[in-house]
Structures are given as structure tokens and as C-alpha cells.
Short mmCIF file of C-alpha atoms in Angstrom, two decimals:
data_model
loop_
_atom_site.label_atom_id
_atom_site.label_comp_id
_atom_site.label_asym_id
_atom_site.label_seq_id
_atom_site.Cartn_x
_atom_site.Cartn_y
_atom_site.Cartn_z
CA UNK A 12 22.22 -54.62 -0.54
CA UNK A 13 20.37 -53.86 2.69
CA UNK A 14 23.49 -52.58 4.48
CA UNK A 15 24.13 -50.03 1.46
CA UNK A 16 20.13 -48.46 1.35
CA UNK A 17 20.63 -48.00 5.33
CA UNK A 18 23.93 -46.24 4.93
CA UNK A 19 22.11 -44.33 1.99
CA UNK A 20 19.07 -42.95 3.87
CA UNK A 21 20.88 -40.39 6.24
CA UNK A 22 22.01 -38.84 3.01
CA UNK A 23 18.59 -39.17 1.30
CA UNK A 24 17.14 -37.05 4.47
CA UNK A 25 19.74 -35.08 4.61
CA UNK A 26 19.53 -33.88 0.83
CA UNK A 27 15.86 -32.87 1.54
CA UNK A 28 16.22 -30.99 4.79
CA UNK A 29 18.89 -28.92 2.44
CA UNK A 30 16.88 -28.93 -0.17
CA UNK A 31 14.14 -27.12 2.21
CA UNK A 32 16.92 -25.03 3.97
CA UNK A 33 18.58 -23.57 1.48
CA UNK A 34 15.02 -22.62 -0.52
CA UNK A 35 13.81 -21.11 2.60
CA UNK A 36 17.21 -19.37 3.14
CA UNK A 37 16.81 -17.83 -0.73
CA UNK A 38 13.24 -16.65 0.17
CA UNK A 39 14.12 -15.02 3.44
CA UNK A 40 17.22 -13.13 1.32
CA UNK A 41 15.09 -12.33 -1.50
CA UNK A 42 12.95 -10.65 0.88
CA UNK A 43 15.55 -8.59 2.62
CA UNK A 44 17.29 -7.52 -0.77
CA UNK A 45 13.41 -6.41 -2.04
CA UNK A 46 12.89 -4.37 1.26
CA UNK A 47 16.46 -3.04 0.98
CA UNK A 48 15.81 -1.42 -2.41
CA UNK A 49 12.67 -0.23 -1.38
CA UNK A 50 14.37 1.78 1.56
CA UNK A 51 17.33 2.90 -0.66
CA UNK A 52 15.37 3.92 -3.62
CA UNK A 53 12.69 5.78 -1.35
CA UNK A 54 12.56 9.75 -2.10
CA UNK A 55 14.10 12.10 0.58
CA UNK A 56 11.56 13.57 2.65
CA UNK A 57 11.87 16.20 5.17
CA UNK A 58 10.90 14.73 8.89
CA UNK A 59 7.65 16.86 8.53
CA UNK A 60 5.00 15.59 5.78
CA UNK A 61 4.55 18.08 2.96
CA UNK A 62 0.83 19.51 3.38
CA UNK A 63 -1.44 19.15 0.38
CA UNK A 64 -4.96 19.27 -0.52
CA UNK A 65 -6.33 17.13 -3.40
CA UNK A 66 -9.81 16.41 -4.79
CA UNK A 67 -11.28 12.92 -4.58
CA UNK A 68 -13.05 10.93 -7.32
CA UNK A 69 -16.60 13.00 -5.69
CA UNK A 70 -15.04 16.20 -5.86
CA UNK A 71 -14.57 16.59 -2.53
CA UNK A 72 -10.73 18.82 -1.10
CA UNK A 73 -9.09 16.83 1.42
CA UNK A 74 -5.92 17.97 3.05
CA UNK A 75 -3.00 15.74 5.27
CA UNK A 76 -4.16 18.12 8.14
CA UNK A 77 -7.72 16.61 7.70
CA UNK A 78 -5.92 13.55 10.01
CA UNK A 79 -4.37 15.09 12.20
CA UNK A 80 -4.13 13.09 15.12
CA UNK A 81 -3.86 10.00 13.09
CA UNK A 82 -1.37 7.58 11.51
CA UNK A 83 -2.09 8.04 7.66
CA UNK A 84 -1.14 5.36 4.87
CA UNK A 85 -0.25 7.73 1.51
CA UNK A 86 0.27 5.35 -1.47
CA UNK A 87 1.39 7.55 -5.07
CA UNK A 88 -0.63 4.66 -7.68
CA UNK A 89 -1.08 4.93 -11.43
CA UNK A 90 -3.74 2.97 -13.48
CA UNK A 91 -0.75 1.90 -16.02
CA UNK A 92 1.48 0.73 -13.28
CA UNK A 93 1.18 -2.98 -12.90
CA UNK A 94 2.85 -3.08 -9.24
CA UNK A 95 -0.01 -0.29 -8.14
CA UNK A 96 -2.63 -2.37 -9.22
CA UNK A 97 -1.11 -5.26 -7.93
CA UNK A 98 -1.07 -3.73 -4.31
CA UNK A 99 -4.76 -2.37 -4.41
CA UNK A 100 -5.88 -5.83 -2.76
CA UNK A 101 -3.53 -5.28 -0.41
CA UNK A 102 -4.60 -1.89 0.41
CA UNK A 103 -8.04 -2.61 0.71
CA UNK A 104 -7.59 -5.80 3.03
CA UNK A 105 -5.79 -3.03 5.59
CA UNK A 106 -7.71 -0.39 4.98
CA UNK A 107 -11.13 -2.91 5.71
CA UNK A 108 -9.19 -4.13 8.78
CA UNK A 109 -7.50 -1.22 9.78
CA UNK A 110 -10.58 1.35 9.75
CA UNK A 111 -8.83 3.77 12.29
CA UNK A 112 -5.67 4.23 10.32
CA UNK A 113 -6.61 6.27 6.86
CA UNK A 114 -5.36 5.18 3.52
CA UNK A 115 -4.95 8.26 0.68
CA UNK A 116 -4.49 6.21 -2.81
CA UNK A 117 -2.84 9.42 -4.80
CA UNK A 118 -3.12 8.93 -8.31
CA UNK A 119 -0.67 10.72 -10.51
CA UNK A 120 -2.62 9.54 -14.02
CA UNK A 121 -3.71 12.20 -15.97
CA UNK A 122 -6.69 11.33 -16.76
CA UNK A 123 -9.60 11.38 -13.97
CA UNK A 124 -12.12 9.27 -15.70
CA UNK A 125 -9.29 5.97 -16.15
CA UNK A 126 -8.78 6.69 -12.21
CA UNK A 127 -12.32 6.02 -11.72
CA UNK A 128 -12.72 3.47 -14.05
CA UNK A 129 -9.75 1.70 -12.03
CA UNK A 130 -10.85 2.70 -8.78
CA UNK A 131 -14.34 0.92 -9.69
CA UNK A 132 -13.33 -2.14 -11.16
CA UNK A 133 -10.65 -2.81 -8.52
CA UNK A 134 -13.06 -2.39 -5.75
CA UNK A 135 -10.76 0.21 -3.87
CA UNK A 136 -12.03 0.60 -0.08
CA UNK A 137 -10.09 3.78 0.57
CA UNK A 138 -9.90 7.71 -0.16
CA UNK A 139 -8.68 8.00 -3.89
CA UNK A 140 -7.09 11.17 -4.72
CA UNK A 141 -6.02 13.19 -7.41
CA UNK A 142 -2.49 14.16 -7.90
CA UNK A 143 -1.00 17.39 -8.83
CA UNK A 144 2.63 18.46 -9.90
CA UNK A 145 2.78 20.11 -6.80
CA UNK A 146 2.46 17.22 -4.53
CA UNK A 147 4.76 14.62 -6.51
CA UNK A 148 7.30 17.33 -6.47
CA UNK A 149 6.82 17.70 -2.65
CA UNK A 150 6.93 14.06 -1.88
CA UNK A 151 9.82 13.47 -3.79
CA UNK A 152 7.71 10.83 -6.19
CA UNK A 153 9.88 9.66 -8.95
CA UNK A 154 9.27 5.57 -8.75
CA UNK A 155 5.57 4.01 -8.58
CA UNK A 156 4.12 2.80 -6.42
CA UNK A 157 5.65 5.21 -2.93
CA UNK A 158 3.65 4.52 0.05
CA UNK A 159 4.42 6.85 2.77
CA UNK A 160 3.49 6.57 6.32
CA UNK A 161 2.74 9.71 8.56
CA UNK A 162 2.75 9.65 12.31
CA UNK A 163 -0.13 11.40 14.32
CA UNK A 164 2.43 13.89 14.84
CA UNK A 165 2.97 14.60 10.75
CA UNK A 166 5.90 13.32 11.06
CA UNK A 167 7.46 10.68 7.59
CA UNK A 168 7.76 7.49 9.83
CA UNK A 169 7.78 5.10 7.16
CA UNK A 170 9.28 5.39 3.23
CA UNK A 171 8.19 2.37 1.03
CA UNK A 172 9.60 2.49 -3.10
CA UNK A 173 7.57 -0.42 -4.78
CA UNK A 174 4.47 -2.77 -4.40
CA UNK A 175 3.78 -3.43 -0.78
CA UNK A 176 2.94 -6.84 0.98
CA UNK A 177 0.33 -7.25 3.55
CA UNK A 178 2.96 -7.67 6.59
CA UNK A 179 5.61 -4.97 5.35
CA UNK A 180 2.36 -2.06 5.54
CA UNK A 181 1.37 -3.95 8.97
CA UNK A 182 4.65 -3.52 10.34
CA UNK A 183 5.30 -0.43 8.56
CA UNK A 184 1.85 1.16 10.24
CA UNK A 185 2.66 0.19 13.79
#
């Protein structure tokens, strides 16, 4: 009996360490496949960011051009979208430790008063704007949530179709 549990125990090991491989292997494809789509589903943007100018939740106009200069994060959001609000924390944890790269949360609801009912209640650290037709038409927007990322230069560096994690905006900012 002894011989046959010491023959077995190379196999026991070995069934975990695949066990552990081939779930880590799944993750790391899942990944790829969900950034894949993102990219292939992301709207076709000219090299040069479309200029707008949009009103905040204050009331305030503020254009692209206002950054200048400045790598910009510009996420399209809706209150009803459940991958927008799921990316909000996200969003705010990068905007909090990111304070020199602006983050433009464009929402395309129609109603201004659920936007800043949302805005409120989720806490959002960044500049929430409010769409227009002109604006998703220039950008393309078709799929919520878009983030796009604009160099210092204005130009589209970075397309994103879907809810964003933490390292994709990271990596996606740098």
C-alpha cells in the first residue's frame, strides 16, 4: 500500500500545478480576447481629436483645447449603462492618483439632473460633461462606455470600447 500512495503523489501534484496552470492560462486569454474586442469594436477616429466644447454639471464651457499640452482621459458614460458605472471607481482612483493627466466623464444621458444625481452618489473625482449629438457623432460613439486617450499633441493615442480596468487606463495613459 505504501509503494502505490508514493507512486500516486507525483500525479496528485501534478494534477494541481495543472489545475493552477491551465486556470491561469484561461484568465490571461480571457483577458486578451476582452482587450481584443475592445480595440476592434473601437470607433474610427481621425489621428487628430475632434474639438468640442461642453458644459459641466456647474455650467461651466470647457473645450479639448482647454488641455492643450496635456494627455487627456475622455470616457463617453451613461447613468443606465451598468459597465459606465461600473468603471467610475476606476476613474476616480486614476484621476485621484493621476492629478496631472485630466479625465472628461462625457455623459450622453438626456437628462442633466440623473447625471448629477449619478455623478453625486458615485462620488465622481473628475470633470463631468454634458454630451451633445454633435460630439458622439464626431467621436464615432456608438458602444458605451468609449474612453479615448489624447496625446499633448491632440493626437487619438489610445481607443478603448467597454468598461476599463485600473492597469489597461494605466498603460493606456502612458
Amino acid at each position: 500500500m505504501a509503494d502505490e500512495e508514493l507512486i500516486d503523489a507525483p500525479k496528485k501534484k501534478s494534477g494541481w500545478l495543472r489545475y493552477v496552470r491551465d486556470w491561469g492560462l484561461s484568465i490571461v486569454v480571457a483577458l486578451g480576447v476582452y482587450w481584443g474586442i475592445g480595440i476592434m469594436r473601437a470607433p474610427d477616429l481621425p489621428d487628430q481629436a475632434p474639438e468640442f466644447e461642453l458644459m459641466t454639471l456647474e455650467g461651466d464651457l470647457v473645450s479639448l483645447s482647454d488641455y492643450e499640452g496635456q494627455t487627456v482621459v475622455v470616457n463617453f458614460w451613461a447613468t443606465w449603462c451598468g459597465p459606465c458605472m461600473a468603471e467610475i471607481p476606476t476613474f476616480n482612483e486614476f484621476a485621484l492618483e493621476n492629478p496631472d493627466i485630466p479625465v472628461l466623464g462625457i455623459a450622453t444621458d438626456q437628462s442633466p439632473a440623473k447625471v448629477r444625481v449619478t455623478a453625486k452618489k458615485k462620488d465622481m473625482q473628475y470633470t463631468v460633461l454634458l454630451a451633445d449629438s454633435d460630439v458622439q457623432r464626431d467621436y464615432g460613439i456608438t458602444t458605451l462606455p468609449t474612453t479615448i486617450v489624447v496625446g499633448p499633441d491632440g493626437q487619438v493615442r489610445n481607443v478603448h470600447v467597454g468598461a476599463m480596468l485600473g492597469p489597461q487606463l494605466s498603460f493606456a495613459t502612458r
